[in-house]
Coordinates of C-alpha atoms in Angstrom, one line a residue:
Chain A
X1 CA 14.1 -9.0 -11.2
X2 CA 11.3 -11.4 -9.8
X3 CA 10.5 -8.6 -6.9
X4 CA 9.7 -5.1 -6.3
X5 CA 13.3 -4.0 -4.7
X6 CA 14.3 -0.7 -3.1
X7 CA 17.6 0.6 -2.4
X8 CA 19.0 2.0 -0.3
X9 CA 17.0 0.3 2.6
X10 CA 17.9 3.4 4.9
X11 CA 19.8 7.1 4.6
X12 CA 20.5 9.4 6.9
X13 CA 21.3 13.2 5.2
X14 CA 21.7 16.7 6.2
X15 CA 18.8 19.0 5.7
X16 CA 19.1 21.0 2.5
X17 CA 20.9 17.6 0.8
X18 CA 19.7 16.6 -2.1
X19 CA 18.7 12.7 -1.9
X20 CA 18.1 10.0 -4.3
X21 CA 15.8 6.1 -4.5
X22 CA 15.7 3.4 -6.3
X23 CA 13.1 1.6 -7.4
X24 CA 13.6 -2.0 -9.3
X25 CA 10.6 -4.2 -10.2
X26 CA 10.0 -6.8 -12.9
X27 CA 9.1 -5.0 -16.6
X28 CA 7.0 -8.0 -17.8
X29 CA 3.3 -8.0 -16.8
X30 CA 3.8 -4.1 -15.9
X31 CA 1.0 -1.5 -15.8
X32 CA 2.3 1.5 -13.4
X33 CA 4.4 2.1 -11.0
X34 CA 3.2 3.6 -7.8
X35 CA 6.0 5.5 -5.3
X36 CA 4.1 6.5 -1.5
X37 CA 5.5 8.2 1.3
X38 CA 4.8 6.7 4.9
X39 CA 5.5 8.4 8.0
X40 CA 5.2 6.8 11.4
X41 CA 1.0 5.9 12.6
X42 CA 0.1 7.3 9.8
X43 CA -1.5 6.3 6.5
X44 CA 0.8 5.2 3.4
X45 CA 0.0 8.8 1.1
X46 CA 0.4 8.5 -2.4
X47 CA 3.2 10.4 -4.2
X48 CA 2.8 9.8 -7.9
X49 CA 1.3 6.9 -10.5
X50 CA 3.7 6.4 -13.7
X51 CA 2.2 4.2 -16.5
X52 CA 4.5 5.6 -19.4
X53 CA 8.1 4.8 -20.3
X54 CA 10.0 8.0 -19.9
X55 CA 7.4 9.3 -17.5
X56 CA 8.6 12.0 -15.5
X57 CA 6.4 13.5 -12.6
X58 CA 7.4 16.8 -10.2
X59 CA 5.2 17.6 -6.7
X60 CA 7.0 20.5 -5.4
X61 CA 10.8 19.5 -4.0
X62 CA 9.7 15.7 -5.1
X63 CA 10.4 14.6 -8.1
X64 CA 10.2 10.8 -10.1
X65 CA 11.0 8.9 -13.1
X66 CA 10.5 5.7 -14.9
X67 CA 11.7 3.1 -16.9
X68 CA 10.1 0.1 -17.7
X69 CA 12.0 -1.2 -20.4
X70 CA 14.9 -2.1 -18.0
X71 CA 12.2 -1.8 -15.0
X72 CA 13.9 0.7 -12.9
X73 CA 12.3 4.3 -11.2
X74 CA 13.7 6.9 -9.2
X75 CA 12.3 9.1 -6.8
X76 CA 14.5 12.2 -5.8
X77 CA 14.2 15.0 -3.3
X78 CA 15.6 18.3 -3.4
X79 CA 16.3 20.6 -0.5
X80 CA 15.4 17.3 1.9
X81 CA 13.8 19.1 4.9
X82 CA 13.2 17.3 8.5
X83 CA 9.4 16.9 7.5
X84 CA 10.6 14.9 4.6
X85 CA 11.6 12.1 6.9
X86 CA 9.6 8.9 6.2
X87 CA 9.4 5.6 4.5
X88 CA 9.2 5.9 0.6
X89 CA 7.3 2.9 -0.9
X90 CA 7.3 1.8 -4.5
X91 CA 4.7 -0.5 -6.0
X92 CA 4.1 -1.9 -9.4
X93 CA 0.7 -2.8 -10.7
X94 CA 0.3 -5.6 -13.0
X95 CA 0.1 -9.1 -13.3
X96 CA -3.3 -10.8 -11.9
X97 CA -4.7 -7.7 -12.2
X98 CA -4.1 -3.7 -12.4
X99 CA -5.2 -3.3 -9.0
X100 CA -3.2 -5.5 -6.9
X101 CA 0.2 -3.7 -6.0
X102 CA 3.3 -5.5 -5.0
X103 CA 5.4 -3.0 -2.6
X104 CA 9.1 -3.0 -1.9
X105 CA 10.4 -3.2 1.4
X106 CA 11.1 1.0 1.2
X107 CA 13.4 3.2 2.0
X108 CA 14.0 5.0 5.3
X109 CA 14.6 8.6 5.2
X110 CA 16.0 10.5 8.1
X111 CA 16.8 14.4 7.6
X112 CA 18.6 15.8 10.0
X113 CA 18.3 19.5 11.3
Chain B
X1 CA -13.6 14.6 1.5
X2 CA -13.1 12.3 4.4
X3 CA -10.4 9.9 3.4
X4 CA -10.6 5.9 3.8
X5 CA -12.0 4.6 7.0
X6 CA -11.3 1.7 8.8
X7 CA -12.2 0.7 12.0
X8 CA -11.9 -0.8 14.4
X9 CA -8.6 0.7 14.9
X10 CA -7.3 -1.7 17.1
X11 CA -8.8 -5.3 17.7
X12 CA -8.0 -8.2 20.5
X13 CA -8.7 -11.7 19.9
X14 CA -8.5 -14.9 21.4
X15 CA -7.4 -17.9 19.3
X16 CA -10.5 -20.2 17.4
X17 CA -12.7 -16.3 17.6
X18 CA -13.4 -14.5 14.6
X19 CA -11.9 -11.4 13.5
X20 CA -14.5 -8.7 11.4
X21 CA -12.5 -5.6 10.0
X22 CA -14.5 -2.9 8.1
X23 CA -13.1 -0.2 5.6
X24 CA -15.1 2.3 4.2
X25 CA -13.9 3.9 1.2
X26 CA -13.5 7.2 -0.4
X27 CA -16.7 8.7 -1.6
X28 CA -17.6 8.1 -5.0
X29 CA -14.5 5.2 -5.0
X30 CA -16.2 1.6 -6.3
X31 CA -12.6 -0.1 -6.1
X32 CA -11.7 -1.3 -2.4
X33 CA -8.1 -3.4 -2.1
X34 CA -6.9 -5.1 1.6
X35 CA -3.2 -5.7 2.4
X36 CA -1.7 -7.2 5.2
X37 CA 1.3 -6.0 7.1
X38 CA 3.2 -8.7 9.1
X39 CA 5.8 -8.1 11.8
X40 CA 8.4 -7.3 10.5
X41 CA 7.8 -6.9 7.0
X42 CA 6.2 -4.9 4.2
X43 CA 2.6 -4.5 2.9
X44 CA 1.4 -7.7 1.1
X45 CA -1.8 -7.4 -1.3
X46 CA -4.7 -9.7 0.3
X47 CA -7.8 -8.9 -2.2
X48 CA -9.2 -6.3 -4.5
X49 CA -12.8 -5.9 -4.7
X50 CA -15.5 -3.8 -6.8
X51 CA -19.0 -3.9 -5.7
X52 CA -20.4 -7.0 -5.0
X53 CA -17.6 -8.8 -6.8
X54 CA -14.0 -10.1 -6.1
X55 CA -11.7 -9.2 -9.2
X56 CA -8.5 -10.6 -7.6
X57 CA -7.9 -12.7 -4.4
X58 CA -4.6 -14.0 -5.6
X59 CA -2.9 -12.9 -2.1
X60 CA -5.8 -14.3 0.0
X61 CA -4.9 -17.2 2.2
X62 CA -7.0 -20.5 1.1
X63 CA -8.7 -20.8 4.5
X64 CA -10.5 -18.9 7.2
X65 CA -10.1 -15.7 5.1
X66 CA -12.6 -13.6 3.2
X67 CA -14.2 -10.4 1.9
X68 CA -16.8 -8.8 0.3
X69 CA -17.9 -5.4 -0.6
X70 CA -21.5 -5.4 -0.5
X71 CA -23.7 -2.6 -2.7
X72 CA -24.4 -0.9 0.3
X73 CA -22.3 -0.6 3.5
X74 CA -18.6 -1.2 4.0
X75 CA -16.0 -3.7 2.8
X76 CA -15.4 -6.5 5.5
X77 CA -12.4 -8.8 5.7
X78 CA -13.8 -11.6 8.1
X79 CA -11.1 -14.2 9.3
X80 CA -12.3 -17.1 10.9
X81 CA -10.6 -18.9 13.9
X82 CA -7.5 -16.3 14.1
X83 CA -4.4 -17.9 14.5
X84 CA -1.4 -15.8 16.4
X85 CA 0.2 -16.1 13.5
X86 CA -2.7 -13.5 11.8
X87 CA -1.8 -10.8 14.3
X88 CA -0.6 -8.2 11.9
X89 CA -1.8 -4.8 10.6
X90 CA -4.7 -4.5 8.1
X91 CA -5.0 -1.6 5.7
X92 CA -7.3 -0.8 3.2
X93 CA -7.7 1.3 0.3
X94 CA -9.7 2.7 -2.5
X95 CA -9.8 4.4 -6.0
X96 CA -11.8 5.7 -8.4
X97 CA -11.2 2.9 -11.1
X98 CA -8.9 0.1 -10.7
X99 CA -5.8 1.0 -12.4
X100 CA -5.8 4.8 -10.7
X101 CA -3.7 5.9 -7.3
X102 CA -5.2 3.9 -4.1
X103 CA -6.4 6.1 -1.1
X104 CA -5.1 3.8 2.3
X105 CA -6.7 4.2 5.5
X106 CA -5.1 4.4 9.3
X107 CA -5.0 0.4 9.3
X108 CA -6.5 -2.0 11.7
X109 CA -4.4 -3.7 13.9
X110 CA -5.3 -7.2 14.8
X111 CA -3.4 -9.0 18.3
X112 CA -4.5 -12.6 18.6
X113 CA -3.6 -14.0 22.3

């Protein structure tokens, strides 16, 4: 993996569905991986930082984990409401410096009522 | 805590004029990072910035482009002689150290005609 890659690039689901990302990006050079949600004229938000192999972070029906030895996370949503539609970003950290994030393209997220 | 700022919001420029985009960050944030968002695609890092230095300008075009984040005042990206091709959207964000979550703000979003 040379780039930060998302999948699926869009999903349409019912509400109460549960729903599942991927996240792929390159494990050498890694220091975190950073997962944002971006709805429409607004400001990217940030979801969760993971530095840690194993990592596993929970904001109420959002949930994420990490791997870095095979440089994969996933971000997964239970209960997906209509407010949960958005883009989900994912970014690693790393390389010229810990500071500079290189995004994926995301992954659109419609929930239908 | 009011979040990033940016402004201006929106911005019209001819060709050959110069482009000044200012992002205040987060209170008490030292760390300031521009990205660029072209048509069409996802968010690209441009520079990250402590105060009064540039730690990374590995995304920064090699001409016309440049920032600084002075001790006092805002952060400025300042592009020189805009090009159509530099109509895009310009975010920028903060943190409270470089390797913690970034704060984006609303964007700026540059036309050139």
């Amino acid at each position: 993996i040379l780039n930060v890659e998302q999948s699926p690039q869009s999903l349409h689901v019912q509400e109460g569905d549960s729903t599942n990302f991927t996240c792929s990006f390159p494990s050498s050079n890694f220091y975190a991986l950073h997962w944002y949600r971006w709805e429409t004229a607004k400001s990217p938000e940030a979801l969760f930082v993971m530095t840690l192999n194993g990592d596993e972070k929970k904001k109420g029906r959002i949930s994420a984990t990490l791997n870095t030895k095979e440089g994969y996370s996933y971000l997964y949503i239970k209960g997906s409401q209509p407010e949960d539609s958005a883009t989900y970003l994912c970014a690693s950290s790393g390389g010229t410096s810990y500071g500079k994030l290189t995004f994926g393209q995301g992954t659109i997220l419609t929930v239908h009522p | 805590n009011a979040g990033v700022m940016q402004n201006p919001r929106h911005l019209v420029r001819r060709r050959g004029q110069e482009a000044r985009l200012r992002c205040s960050p987060m209170k008490g944030h030292s760390h300031v990072y521009w990205y660029r968002q072209l048509p069409e695609e996802g968010l690209k890092f441009m520079v990250y910035l402590q105060k009064e230095n540039i730690i990374d300008e590995s995304g920064m075009p090699k001409e016309r482009f440049s920032a600084e984040f002075p001790k006092e005042g805002p952060s400025i990206l300042r592009i020189q002689q805009v090009v159509r091709g530099d109509s895009a959207a310009y975010f920028c964000a903060s943190s409270l150290r470089g390797n913690y979550e970034q704060y984006f703000g609303p964007g700026t979003r540059l036309t050139v005609t």
